[in-house]
mmCIF file of C-alpha atoms and ligand atoms in Angstrom:
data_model
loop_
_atom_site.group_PDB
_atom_site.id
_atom_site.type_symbol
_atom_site.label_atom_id
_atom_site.label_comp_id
_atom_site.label_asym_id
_atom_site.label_seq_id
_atom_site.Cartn_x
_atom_site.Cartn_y
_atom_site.Cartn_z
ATOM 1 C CA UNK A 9 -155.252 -58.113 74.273
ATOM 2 C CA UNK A 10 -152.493 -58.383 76.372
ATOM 3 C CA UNK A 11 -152.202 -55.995 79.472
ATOM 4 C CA UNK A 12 -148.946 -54.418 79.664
ATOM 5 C CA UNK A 13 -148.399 -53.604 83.697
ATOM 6 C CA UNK A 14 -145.301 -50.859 83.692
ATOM 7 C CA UNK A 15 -143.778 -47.977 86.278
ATOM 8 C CA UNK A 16 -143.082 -45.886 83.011
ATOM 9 C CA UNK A 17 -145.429 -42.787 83.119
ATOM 10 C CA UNK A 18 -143.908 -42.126 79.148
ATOM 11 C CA UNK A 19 -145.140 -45.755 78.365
ATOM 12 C CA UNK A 20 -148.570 -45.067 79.752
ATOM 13 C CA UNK A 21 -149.027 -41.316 78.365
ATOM 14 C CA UNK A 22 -148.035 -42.511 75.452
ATOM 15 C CA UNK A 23 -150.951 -45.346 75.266
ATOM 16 C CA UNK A 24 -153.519 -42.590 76.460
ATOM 17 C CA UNK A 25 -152.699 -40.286 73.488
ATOM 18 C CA UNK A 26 -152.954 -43.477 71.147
ATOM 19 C CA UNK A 27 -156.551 -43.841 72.304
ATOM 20 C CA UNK A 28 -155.782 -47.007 74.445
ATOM 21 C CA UNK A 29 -156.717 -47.201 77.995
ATOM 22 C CA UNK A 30 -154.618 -46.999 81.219
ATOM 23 C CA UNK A 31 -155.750 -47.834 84.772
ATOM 24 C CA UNK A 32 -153.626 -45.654 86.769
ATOM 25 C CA UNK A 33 -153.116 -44.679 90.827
ATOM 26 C CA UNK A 34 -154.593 -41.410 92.980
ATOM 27 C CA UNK A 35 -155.025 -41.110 96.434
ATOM 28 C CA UNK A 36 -158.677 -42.735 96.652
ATOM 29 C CA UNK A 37 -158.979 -45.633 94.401
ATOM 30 C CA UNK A 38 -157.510 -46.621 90.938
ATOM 31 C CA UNK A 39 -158.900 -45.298 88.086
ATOM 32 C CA UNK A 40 -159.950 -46.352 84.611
ATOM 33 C CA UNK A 41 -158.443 -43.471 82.270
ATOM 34 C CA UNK A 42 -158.905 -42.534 78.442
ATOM 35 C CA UNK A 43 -158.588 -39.395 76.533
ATOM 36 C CA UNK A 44 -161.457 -37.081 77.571
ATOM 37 C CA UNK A 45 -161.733 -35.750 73.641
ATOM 38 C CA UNK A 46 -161.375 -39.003 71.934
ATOM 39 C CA UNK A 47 -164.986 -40.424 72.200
ATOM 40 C CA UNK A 48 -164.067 -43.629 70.561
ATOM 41 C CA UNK A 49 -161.911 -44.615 73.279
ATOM 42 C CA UNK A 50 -164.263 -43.438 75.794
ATOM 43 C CA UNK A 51 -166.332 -45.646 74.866
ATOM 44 C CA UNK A 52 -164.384 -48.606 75.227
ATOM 45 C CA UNK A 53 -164.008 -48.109 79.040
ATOM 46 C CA UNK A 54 -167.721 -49.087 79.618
ATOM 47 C CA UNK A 55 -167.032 -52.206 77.214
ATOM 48 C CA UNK A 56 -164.013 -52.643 79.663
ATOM 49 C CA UNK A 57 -166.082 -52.592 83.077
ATOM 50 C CA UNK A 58 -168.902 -53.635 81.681
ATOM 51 C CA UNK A 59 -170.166 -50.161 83.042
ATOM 52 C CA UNK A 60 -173.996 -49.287 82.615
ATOM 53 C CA UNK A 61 -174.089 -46.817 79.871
ATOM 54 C CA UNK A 62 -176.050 -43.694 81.738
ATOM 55 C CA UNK A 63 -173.234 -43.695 84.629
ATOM 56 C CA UNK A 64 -170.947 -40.598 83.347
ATOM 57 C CA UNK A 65 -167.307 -40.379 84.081
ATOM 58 C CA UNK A 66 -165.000 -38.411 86.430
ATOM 59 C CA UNK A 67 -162.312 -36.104 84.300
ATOM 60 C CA UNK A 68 -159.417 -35.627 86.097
ATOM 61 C CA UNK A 69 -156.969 -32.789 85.690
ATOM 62 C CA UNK A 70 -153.548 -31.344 86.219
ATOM 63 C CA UNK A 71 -154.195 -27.893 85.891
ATOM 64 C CA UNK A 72 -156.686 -25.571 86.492
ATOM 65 C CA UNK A 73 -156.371 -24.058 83.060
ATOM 66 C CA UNK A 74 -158.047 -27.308 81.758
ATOM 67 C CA UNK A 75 -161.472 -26.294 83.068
ATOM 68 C CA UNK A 76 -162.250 -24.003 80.412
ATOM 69 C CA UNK A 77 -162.235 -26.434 77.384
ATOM 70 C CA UNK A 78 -164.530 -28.736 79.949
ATOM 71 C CA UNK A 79 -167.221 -26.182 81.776
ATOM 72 C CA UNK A 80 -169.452 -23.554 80.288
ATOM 73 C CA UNK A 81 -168.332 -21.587 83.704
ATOM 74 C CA UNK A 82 -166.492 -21.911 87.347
ATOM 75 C CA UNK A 83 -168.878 -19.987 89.401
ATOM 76 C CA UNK A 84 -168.232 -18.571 92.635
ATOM 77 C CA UNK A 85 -168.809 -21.866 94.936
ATOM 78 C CA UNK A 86 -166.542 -23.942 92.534
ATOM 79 C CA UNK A 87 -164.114 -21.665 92.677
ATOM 80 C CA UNK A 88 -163.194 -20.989 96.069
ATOM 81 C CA UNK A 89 -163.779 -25.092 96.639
ATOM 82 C CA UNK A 90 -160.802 -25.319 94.050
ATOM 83 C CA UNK A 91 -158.569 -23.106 95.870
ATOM 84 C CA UNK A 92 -159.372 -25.143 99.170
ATOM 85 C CA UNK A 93 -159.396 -28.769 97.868
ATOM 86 C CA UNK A 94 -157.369 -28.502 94.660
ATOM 87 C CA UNK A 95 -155.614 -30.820 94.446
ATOM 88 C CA UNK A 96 -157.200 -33.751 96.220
ATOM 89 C CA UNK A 97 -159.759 -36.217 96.655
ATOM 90 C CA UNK A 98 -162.701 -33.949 95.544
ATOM 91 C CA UNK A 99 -164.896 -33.783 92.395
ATOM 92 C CA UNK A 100 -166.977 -30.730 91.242
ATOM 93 C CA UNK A 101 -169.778 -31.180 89.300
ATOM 94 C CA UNK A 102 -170.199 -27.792 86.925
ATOM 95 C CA UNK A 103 -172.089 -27.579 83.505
ATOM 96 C CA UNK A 104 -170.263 -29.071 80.511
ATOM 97 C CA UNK A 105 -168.837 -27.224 77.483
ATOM 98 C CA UNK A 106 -169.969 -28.748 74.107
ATOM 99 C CA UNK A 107 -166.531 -30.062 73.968
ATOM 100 C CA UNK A 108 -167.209 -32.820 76.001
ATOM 101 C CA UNK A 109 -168.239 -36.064 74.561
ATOM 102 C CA UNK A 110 -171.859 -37.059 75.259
ATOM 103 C CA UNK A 111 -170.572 -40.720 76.239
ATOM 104 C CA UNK A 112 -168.195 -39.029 79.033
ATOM 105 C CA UNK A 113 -171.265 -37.379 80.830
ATOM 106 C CA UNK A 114 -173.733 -39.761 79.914
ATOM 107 C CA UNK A 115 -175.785 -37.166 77.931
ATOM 108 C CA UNK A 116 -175.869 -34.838 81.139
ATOM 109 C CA UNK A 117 -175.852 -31.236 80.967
ATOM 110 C CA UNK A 118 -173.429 -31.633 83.850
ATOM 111 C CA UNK A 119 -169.659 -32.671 84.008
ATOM 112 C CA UNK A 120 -167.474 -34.038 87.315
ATOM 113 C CA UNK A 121 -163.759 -32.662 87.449
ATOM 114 C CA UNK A 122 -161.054 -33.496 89.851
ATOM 115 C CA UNK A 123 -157.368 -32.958 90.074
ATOM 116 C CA UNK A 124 -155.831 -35.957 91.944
ATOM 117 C CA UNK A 125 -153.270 -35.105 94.489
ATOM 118 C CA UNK A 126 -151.597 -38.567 94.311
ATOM 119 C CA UNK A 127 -147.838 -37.592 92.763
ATOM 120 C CA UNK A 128 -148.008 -40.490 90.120
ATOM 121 C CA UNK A 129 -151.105 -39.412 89.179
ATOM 122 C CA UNK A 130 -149.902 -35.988 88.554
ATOM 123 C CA UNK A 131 -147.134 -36.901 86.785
ATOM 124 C CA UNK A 132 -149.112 -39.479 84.624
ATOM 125 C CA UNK A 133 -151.838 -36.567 83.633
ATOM 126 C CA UNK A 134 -149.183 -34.110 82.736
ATOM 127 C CA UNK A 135 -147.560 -36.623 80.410
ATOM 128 C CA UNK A 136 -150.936 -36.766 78.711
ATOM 129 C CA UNK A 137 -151.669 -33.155 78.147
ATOM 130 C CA UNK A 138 -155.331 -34.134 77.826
ATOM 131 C CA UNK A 139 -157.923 -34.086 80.441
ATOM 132 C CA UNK A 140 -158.594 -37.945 81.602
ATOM 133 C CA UNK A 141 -161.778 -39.954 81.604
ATOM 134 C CA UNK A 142 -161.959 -42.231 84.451
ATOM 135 C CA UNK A 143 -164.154 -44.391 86.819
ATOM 136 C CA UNK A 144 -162.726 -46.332 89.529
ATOM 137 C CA UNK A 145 -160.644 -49.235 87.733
ATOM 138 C CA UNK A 146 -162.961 -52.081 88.822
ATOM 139 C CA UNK A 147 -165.587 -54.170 86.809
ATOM 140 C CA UNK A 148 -168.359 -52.666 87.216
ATOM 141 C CA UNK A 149 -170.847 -53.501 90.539
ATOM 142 C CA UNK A 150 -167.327 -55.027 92.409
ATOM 143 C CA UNK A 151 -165.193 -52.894 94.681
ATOM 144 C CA UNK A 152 -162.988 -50.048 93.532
ATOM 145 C CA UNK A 153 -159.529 -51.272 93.353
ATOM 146 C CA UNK A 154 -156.868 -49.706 96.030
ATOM 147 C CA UNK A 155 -153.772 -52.130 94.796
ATOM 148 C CA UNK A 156 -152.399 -52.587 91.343
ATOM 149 C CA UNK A 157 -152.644 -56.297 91.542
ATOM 150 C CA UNK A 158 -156.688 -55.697 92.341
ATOM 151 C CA UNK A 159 -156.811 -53.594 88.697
ATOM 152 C CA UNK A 160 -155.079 -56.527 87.314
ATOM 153 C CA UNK A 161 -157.241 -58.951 88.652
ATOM 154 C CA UNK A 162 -160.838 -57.413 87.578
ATOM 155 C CA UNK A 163 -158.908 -56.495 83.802
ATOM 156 C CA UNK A 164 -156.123 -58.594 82.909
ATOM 157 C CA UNK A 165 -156.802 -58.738 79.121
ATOM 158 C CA UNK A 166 -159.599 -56.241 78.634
ATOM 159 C CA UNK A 167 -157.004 -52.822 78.847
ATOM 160 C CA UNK A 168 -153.900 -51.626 77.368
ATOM 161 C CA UNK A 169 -152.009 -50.861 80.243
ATOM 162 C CA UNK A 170 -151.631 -50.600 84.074
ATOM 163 C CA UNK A 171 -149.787 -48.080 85.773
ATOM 164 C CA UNK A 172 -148.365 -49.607 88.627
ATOM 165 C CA UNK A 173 -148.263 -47.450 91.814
ATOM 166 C CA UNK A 174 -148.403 -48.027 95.606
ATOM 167 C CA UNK A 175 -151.357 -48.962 97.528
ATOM 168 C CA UNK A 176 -153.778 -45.672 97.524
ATOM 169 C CA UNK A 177 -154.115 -44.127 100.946
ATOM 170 C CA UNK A 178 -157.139 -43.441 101.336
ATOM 171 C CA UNK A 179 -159.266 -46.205 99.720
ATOM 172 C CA UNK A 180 -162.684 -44.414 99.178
ATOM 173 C CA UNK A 181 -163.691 -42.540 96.014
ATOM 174 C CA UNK A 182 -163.487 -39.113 96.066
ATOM 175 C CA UNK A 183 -166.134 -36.654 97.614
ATOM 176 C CA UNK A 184 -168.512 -35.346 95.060
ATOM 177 C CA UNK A 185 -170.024 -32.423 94.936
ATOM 178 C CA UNK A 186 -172.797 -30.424 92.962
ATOM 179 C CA UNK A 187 -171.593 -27.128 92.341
ATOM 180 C CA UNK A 188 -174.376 -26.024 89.909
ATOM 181 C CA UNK A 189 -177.238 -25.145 92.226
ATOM 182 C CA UNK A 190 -177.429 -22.035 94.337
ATOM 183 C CA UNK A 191 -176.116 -24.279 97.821
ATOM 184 C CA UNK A 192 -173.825 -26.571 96.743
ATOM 185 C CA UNK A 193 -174.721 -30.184 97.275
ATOM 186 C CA UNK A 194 -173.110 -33.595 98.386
ATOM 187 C CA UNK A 195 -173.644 -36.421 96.088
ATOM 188 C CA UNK A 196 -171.284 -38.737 97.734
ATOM 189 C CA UNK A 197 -169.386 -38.799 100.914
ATOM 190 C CA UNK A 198 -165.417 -38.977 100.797
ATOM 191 C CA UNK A 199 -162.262 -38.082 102.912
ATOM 192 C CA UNK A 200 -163.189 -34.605 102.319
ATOM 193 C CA UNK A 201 -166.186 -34.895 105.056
ATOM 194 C CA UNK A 202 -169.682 -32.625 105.606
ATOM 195 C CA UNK A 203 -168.384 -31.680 108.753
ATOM 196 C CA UNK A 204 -165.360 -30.248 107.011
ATOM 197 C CA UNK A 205 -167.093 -28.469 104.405
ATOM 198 C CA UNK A 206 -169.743 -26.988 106.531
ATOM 199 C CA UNK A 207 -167.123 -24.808 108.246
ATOM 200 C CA UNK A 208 -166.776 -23.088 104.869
ATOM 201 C CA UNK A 209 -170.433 -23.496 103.592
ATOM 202 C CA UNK A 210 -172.710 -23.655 106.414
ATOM 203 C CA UNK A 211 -175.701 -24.404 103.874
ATOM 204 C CA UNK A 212 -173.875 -27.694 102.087
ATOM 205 C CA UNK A 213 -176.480 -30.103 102.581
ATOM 206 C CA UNK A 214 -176.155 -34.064 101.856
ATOM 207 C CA UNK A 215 -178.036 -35.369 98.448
ATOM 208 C CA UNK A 216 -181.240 -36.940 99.302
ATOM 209 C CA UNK A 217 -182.602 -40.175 97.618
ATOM 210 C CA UNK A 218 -185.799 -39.154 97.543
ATOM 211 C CA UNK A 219 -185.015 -36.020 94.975
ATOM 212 C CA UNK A 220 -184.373 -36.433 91.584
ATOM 213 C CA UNK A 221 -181.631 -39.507 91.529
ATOM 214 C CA UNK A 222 -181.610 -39.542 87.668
ATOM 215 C CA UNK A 223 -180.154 -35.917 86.785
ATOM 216 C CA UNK A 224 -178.351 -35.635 90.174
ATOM 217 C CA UNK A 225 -176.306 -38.536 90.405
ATOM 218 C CA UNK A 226 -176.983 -41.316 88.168
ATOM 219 C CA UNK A 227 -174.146 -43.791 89.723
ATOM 220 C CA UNK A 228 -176.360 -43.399 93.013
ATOM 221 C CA UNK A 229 -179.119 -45.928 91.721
ATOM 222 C CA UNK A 230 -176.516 -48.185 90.441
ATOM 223 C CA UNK A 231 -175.130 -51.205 93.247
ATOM 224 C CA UNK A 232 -171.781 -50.498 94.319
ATOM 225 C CA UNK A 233 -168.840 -51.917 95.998
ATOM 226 C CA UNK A 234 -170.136 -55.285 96.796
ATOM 227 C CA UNK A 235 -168.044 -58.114 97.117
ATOM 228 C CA UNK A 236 -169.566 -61.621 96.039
ATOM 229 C CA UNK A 237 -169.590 -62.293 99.785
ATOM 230 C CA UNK A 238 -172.933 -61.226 101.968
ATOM 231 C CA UNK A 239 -172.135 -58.099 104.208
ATOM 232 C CA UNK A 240 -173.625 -57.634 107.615
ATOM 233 C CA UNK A 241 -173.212 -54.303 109.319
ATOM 234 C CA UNK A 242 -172.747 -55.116 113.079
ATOM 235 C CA UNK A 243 -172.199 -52.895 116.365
ATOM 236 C CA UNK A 244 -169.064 -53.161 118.605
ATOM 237 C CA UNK A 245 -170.457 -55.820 120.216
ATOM 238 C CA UNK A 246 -171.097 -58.907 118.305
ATOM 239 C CA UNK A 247 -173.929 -61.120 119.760
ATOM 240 C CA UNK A 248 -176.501 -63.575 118.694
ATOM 241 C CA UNK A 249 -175.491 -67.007 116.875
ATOM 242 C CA UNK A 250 -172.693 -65.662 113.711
ATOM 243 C CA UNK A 251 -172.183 -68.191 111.230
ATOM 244 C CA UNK A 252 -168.756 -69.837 112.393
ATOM 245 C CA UNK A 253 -165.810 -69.713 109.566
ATOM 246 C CA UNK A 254 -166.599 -66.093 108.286
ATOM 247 C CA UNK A 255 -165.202 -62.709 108.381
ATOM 248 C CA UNK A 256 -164.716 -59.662 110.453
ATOM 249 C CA UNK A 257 -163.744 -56.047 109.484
ATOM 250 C CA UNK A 258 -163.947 -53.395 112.364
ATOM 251 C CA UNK A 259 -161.943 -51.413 115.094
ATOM 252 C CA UNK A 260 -162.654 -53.120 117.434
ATOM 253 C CA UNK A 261 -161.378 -57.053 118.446
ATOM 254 C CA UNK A 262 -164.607 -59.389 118.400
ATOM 255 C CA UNK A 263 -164.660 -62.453 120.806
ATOM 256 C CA UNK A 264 -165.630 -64.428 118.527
ATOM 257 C CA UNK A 265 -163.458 -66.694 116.131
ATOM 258 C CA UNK A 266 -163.178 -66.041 112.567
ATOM 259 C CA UNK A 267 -161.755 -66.945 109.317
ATOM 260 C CA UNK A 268 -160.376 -63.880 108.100
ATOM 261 C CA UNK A 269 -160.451 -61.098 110.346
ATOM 262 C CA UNK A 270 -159.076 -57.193 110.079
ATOM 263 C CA UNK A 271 -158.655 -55.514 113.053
ATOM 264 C CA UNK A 272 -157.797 -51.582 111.877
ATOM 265 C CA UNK A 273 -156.599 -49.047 113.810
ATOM 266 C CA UNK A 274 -159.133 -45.879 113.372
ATOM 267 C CA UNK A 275 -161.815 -44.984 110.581
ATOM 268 C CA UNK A 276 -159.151 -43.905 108.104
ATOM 269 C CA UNK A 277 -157.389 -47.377 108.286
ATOM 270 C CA UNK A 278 -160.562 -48.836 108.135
ATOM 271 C CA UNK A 279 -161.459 -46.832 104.962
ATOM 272 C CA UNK A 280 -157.925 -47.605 103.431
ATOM 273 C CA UNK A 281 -158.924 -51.310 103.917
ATOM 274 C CA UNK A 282 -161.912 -52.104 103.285
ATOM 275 C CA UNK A 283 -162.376 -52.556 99.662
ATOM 276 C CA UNK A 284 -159.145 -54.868 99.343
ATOM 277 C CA UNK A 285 -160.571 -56.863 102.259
ATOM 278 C CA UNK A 286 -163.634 -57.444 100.424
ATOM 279 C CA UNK A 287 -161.565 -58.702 97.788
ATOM 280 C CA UNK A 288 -159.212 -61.237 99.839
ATOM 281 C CA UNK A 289 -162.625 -62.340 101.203
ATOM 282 C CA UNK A 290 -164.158 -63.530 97.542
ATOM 283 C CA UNK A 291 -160.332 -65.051 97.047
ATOM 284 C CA UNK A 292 -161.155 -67.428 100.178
ATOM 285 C CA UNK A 293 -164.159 -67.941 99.348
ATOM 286 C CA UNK A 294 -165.913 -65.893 102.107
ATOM 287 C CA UNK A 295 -169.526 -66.209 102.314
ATOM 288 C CA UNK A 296 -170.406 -63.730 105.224
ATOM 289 C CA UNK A 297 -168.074 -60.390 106.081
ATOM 290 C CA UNK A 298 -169.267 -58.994 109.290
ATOM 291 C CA UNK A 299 -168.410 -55.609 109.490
ATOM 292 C CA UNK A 300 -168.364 -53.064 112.345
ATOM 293 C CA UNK A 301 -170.627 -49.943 112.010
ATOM 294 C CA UNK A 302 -168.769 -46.459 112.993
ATOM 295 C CA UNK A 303 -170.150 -43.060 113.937
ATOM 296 C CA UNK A 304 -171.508 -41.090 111.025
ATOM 297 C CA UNK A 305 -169.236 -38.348 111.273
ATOM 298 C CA UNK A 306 -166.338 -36.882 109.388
ATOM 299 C CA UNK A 307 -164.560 -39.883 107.639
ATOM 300 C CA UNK A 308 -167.071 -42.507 108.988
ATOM 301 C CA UNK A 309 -169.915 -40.746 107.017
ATOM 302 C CA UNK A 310 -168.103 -41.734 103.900
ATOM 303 C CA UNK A 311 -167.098 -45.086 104.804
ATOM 304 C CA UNK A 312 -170.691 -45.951 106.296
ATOM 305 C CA UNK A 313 -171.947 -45.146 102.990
ATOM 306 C CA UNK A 314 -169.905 -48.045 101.125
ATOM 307 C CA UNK A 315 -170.819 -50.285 103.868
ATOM 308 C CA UNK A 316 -174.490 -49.682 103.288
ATOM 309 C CA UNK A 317 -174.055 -49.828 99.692
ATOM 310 C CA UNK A 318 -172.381 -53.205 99.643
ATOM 311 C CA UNK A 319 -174.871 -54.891 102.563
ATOM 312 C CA UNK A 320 -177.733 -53.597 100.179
HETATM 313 O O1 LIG B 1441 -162.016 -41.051 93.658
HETATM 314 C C1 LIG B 1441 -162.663 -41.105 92.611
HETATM 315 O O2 LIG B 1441 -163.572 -40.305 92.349
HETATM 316 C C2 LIG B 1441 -162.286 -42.201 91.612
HETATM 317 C C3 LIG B 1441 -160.906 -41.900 91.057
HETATM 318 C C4 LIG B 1441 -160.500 -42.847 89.976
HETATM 319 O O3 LIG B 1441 -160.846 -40.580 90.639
HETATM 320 N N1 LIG B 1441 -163.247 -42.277 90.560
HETATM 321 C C5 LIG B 1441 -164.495 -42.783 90.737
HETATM 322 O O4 LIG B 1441 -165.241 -42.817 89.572
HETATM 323 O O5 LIG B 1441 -164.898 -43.182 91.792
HETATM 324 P P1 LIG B 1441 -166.629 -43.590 89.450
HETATM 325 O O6 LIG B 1441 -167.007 -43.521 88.039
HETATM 326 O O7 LIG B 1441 -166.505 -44.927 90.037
HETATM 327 O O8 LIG B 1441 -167.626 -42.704 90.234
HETATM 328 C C6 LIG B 1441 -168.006 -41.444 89.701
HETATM 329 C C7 LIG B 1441 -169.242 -40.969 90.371
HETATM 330 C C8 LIG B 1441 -170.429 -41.795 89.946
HETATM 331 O O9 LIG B 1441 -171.270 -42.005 91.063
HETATM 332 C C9 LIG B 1441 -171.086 -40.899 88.898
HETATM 333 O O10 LIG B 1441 -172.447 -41.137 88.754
HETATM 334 C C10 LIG B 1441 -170.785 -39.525 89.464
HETATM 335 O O11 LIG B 1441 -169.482 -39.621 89.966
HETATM 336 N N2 LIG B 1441 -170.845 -38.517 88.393
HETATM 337 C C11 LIG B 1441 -170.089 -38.407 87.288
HETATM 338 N N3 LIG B 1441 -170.489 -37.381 86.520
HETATM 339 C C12 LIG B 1441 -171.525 -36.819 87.157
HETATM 340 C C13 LIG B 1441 -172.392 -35.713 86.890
HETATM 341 N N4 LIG B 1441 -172.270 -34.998 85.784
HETATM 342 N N5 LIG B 1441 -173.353 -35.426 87.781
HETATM 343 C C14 LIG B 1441 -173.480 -36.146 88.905
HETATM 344 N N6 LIG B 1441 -172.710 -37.197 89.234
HETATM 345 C C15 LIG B 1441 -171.763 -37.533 88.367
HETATM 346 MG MG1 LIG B 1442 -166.774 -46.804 90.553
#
């Protein structure tokens, strides 16, 4: 199959409502989209990532109003996070209606919604006036894709269409959270941070992996975001014998020499980075990434969750 890569959102709608898939832009990473209702073409987006078949999808949104075909019901904790974070880099995980294809949440009771903030992304899901199926546009186990070209790369030939869009500003999946318990609980760390959402819920406590991984969060046991590279995690100050001719992410300048290196400016250009970094690394042929650890608070909590995840 040829993949058509266009700026038309009518071109791309229009392949979503013919049950084709589009990899599209939102603020955190590219996604993988497909008609929520149409189950057939649901299931070709695992064939296209080559995505584990028990790791349910993300439905994204433009309008509130779509919730009711896609949750039994918004209770109270969803609802006010909605009016806070809505739109924006934040799932909710609710209980499904029986509309919702058993591929989409992997034969959960349970269904993740978000409403992307990202402008093309709005615009794109309007067009489709259908809620949209999506993972991060990535084969699955590499890193999410932040650039078009980085979609193109990982499915050139295995999807209909790309919708090309800037670079995504913010560069980590979205927060996730489980709405259907009494306290609401983080599954995975995003810009929206803990500390944030504490002010408002005081009781939101972080997922841990010792409970129940399987009906919790199911892409939680699966490995994530590694690049083919090795990743060390490494304080501010580099010592002991590195491997010469490698790589560096961090904030801070090492002393060291090394092949590729990324110096960013805070934890949010860090985040934005990462991922593509990883990338350009496996293009030169990287075998080591050294990358700087950051304090485990607000954005960093997010961002020192991929690195951990990829230096697994
Ligand atoms: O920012 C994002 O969330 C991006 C963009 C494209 O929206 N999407 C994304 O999708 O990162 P994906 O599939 O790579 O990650 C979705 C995560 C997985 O860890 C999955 O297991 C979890 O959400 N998830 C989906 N449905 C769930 C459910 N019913 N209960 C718990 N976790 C769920
Ligand atoms: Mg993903």
């Amino acid at each position: 199959m040829e993949t058509k890569v266009t700026t038309s959102i009518k071109e791309a709608a229009d392949v979503i409502r013919g049950g084709g898939l589009v990899a599209f832009p939102t603020e955190t990473v590219y996604g993988l989209g497909a008609n929520t209702f149409d189950e057939a073409a649901v299931s070709k987006i695992f064939v296209a990532k080559m995505r584990p078949a028990d790791n349910p999808l993300i439905i994204h949104i433009f309008d509130v109003a779509e919730l009711s075909e896609l949750v039994k019901e918004v209770n109270s904790t969803a609802r006010s996070l909605i009016e806070k974070y809505f739109p924006g880099p934040l799932t909710i995980v609710l209980e499904a209606s029986d509309k919702v294809p058993d591929n989409v949440t992997a034969g959960l009771r349970t269904v993740a919604v978000r409403m992307p903030g990202n402008p093309v992304a709005r615009d794109f899901l309007k067009e489709c006036g259908v809620p949209v199926a999506a993972p991060s546009a990535n084969l699955s186990g590499r890193p999410s894709p932040t650039t078009w070209e980085a979609v193109l790369e990982d499915m050139n030939g295995r999807i209909e269409c790309i919708l090309r869009g800037d670079p995504t500003e913010i560069g980590l999946e979205s927060t996730v959270i489980d709405c259907t318990g009494e306290v609401p609980i983080l599954l995975r760390p995003g810009a929206i941070s803990l500390d944030q959402l504490r002010y408002t819920y005081p009781a939101m406590r972080a997922f841990e992996l010792s409970e129940n991984i399987t009906s919790r969060s199911p892409g939680m046991r699966h490995t994530h975001y590694s690049p083919r590279a090795k990743v060390m995690l490494v304080g501010s100050d580099i010592t002991g014998d590195l491997v010469p001719g490698q790589a560096y992410i961090g904030i801070d300048i090492p002393e060291q020499v090394f092949r590729l290196a990324r110096i960013c400016n805070d934890v949010a250009g860090y985040g934005r980075e990462l991922f593509e970094f990883f990338r350009e690394c496996d293009r030169a042929g990287i075998e080591i990434i050294y990358c700087q650890t950051v304090p485990e608070e607000g954005f960093g909590r997010a961002l020192m969750d991929r690195l951990r995840r990829a230096a697994e």
